[in-house]
Short mmCIF file of C-alpha atoms in Angstrom, two decimals:
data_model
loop_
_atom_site.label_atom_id
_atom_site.label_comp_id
_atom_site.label_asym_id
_atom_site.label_seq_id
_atom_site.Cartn_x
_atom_site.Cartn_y
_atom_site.Cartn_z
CA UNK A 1 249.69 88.54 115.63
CA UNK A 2 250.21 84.99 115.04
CA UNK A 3 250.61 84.16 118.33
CA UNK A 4 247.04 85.78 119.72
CA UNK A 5 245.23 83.86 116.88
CA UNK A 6 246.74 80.67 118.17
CA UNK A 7 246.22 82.16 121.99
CA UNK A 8 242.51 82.83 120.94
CA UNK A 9 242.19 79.60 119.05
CA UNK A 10 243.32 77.66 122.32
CA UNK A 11 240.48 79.58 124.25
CA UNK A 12 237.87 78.69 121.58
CA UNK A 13 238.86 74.60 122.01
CA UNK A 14 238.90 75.10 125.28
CA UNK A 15 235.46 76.89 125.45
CA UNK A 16 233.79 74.31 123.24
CA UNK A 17 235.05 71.11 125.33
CA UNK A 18 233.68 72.87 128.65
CA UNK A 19 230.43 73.20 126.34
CA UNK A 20 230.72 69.39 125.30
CA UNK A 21 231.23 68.19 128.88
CA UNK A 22 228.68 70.02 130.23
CA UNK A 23 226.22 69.05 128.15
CA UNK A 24 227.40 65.59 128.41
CA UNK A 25 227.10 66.08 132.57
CA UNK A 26 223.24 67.17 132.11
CA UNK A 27 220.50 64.57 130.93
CA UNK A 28 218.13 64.13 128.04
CA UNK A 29 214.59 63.15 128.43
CA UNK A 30 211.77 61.05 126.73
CA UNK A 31 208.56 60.23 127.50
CA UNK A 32 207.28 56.55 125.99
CA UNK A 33 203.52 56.53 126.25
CA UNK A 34 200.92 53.39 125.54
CA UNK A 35 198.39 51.39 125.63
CA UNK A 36 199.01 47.79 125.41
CA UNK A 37 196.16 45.60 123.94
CA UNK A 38 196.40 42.57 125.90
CA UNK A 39 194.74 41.59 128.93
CA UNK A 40 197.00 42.36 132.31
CA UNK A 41 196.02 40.66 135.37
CA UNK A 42 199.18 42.04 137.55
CA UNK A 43 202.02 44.44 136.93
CA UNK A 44 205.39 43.06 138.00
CA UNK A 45 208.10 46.03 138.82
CA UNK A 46 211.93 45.28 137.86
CA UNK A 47 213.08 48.95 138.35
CA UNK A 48 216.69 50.26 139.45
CA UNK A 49 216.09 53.93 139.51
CA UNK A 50 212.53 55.59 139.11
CA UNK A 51 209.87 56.21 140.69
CA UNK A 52 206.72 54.20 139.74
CA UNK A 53 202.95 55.43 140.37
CA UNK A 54 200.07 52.38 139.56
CA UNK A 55 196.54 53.10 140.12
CA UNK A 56 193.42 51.79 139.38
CA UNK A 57 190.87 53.82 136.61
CA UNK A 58 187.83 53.46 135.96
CA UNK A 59 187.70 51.12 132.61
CA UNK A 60 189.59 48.12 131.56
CA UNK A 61 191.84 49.28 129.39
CA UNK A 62 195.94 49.98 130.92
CA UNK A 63 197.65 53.40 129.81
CA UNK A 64 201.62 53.42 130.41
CA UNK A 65 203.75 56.43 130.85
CA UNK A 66 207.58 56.15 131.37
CA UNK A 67 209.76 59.47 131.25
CA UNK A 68 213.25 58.42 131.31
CA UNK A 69 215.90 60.97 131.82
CA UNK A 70 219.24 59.40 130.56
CA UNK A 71 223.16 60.82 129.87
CA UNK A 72 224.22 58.70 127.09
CA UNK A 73 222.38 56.40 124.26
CA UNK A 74 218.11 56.97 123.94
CA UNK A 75 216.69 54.12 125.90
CA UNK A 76 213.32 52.37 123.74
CA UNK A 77 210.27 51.53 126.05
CA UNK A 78 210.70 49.51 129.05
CA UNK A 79 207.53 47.92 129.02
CA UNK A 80 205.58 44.82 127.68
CA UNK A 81 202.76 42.62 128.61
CA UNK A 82 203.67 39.10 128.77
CA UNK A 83 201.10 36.41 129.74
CA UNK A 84 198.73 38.86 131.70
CA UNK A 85 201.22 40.83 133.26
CA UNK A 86 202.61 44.00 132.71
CA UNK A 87 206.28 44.24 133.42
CA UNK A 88 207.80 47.51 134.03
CA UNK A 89 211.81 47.62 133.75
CA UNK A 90 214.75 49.53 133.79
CA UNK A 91 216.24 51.68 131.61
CA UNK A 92 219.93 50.41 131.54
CA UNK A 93 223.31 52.37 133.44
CA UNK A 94 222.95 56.03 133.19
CA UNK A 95 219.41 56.16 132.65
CA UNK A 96 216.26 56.98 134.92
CA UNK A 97 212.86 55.58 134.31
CA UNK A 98 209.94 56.79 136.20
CA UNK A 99 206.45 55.36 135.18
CA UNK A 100 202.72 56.33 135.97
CA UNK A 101 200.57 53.39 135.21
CA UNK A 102 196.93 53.29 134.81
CA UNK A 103 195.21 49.64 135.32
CA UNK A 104 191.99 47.68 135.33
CA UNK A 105 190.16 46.90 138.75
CA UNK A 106 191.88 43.76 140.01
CA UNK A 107 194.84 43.57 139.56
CA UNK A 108 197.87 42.91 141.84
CA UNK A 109 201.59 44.60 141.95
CA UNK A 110 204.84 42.14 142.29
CA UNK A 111 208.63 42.74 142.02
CA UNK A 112 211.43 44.72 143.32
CA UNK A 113 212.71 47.98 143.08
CA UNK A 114 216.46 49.28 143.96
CA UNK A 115 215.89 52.70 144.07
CA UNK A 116 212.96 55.14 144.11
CA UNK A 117 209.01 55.70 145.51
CA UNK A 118 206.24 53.57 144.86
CA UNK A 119 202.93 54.71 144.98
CA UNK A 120 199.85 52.19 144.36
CA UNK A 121 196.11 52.89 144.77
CA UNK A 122 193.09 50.58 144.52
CA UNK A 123 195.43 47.14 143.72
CA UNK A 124 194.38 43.81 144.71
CA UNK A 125 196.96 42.35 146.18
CA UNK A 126 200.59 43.77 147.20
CA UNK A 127 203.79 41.63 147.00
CA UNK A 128 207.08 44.20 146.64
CA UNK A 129 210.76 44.13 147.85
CA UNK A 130 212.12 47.61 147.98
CA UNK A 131 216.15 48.78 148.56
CA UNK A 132 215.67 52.24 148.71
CA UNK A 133 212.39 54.53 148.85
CA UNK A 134 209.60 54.77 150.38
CA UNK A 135 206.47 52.39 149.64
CA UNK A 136 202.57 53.91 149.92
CA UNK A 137 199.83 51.88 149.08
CA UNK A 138 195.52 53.33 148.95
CA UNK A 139 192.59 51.67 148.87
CA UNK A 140 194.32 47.76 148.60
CA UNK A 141 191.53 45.30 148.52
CA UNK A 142 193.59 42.32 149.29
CA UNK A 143 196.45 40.68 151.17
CA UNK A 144 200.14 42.90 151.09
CA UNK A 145 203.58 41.78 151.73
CA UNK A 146 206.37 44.53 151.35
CA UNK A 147 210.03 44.64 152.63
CA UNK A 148 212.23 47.75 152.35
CA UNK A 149 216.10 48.04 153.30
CA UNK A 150 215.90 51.90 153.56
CA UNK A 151 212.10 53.95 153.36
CA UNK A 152 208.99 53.76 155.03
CA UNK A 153 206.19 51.78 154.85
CA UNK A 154 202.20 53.03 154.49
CA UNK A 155 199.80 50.72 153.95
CA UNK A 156 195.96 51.58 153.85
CA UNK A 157 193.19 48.75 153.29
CA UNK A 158 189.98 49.40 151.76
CA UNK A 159 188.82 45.49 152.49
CA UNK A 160 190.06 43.94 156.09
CA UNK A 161 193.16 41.64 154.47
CA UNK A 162 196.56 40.16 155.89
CA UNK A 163 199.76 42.59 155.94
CA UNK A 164 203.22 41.78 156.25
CA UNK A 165 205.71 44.39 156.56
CA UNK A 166 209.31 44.87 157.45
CA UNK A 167 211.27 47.82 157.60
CA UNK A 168 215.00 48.32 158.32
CA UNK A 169 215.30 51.86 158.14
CA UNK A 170 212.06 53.76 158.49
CA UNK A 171 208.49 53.98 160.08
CA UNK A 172 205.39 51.04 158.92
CA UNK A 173 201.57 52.19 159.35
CA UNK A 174 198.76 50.18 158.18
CA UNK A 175 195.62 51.84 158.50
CA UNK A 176 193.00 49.35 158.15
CA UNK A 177 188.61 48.94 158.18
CA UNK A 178 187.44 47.70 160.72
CA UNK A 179 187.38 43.88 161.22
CA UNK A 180 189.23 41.46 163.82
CA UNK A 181 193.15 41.68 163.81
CA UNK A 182 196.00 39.98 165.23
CA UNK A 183 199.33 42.13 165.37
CA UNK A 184 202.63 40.19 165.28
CA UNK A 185 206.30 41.30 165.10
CA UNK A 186 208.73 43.18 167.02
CA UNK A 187 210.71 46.85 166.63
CA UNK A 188 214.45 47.06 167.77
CA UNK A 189 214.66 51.10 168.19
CA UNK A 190 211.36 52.40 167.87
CA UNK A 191 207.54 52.48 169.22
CA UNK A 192 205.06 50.51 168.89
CA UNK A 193 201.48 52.36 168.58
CA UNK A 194 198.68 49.86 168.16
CA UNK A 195 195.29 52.23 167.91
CA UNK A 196 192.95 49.48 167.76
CA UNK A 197 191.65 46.47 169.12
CA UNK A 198 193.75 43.05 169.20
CA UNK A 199 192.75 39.96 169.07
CA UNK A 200 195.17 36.32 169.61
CA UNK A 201 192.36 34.34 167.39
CA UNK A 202 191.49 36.93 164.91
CA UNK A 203 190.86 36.08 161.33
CA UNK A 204 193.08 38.41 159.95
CA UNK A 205 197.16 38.82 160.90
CA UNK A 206 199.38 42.32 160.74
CA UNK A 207 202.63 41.21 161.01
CA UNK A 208 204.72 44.37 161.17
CA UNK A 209 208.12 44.63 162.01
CA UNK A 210 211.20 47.24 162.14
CA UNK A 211 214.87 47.82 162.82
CA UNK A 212 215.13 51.56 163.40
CA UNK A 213 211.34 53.12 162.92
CA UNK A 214 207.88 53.04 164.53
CA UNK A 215 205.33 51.08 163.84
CA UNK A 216 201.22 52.50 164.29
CA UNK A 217 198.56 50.61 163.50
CA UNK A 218 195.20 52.73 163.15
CA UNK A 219 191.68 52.72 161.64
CA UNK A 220 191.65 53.35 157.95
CA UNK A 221 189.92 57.37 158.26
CA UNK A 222 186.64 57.75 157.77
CA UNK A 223 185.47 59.30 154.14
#
């Protein structure tokens, strides 16, 4: 008899580790949510694993969401506004941080991101290094610059504006109004499908370039 209770005692440790690990293997989440009182003129990312949604509403006031989904210690907000700008950061190592970011009209997006999607609508101005993900941007009103090691590229203007683009891995389009464009750059393994007019001495430049993807250039769609 002695010998099952220990027996059955065994199984019952051995049960509740299992339990413990597997509840240490699955993640906990929070969701931070705010709205800062200072003024942001641009939102800088610094993001290692998230994906991060800013778009343009139709006040002035800036509403931030960040769910993080970590495995360890609860991470505090990754946000703060510091001198106009809104920086949105990681979470720390075992920790994911995705954020959905409401801003004024006017302002631009900077920064880098290691992995995850970015999605912008309505900015002013683009300037974003990406390692891994894809990058869309709506309705941008002024000039964009975005490199990514491995993700595509989609870039639609609402205003006629300069773009600069560089993929490694993975297709660029740039739908834009219409306007007078120059098209620069050069694709290693890929097409090229330019869908509108060219011009050498045109105001505005779409330099667009790719290791391994295609590149189409095409008027931004009619409403």
């Amino acid at each position: 008899m002695a010998r099952a209770s220990m027996a059955l005692a065994g199984v019952a440790l051995i049960g509740f580790g299992v339990l413990l690990a597997s509840a240490r293997l699955l993640p906990s989440s929070e969701l931070h949510a705010g709205e800062p009182d200072e003024r942001v003129d641009s939102v800088e990312l610094a993001t290692r694993s998230g994906d991060v949604r800013v778009r343009v509403g139709t006040g002035d006031s800036v509403r931030v969401e960040q769910r993080v989904s970590y495995w360890w210690r609860p991470p505090g907000p990754g946000y703060e506004v510091r001198d106009g700008t809104l920086l949105l950061e990681d979470c720390g190592r075992f920790c994911d941080a995705d954020y959905d970011v409401v801003v004024p009209d006017g302002v631009t997006v900077t920064g880098a991101v290691r992995s995850g999607d970015v999605e912008l609508t309505g900015v002013a101005g683009i300037e974003l290094q990406a390692r891994s993900g894809a990058v869309t941007a709506r309705d941008v009103t002024g000039p964009v610059r975005v490199t990514s090691r491995s993700g595509g590229i989609d870039i639609g203007l609402a205003e006629p504006a300069d773009v600069t683009a560089e993929a490694r891995s993975g297709d660029v389009t740039v739908s834009v109004p219409d306007a007078r464009y120059r098209v620069d750059g050069s694709s290693r393994s890929g097409e090229r499908r330019i869908e509108i007019p060219t011009e050498p001495d045109a105001e505005h430049d779409l330099t667009l370039d790719t290791r391994s993807g295609t590149v189409t250039v095409r008027p931004t769609p009619a409403p």
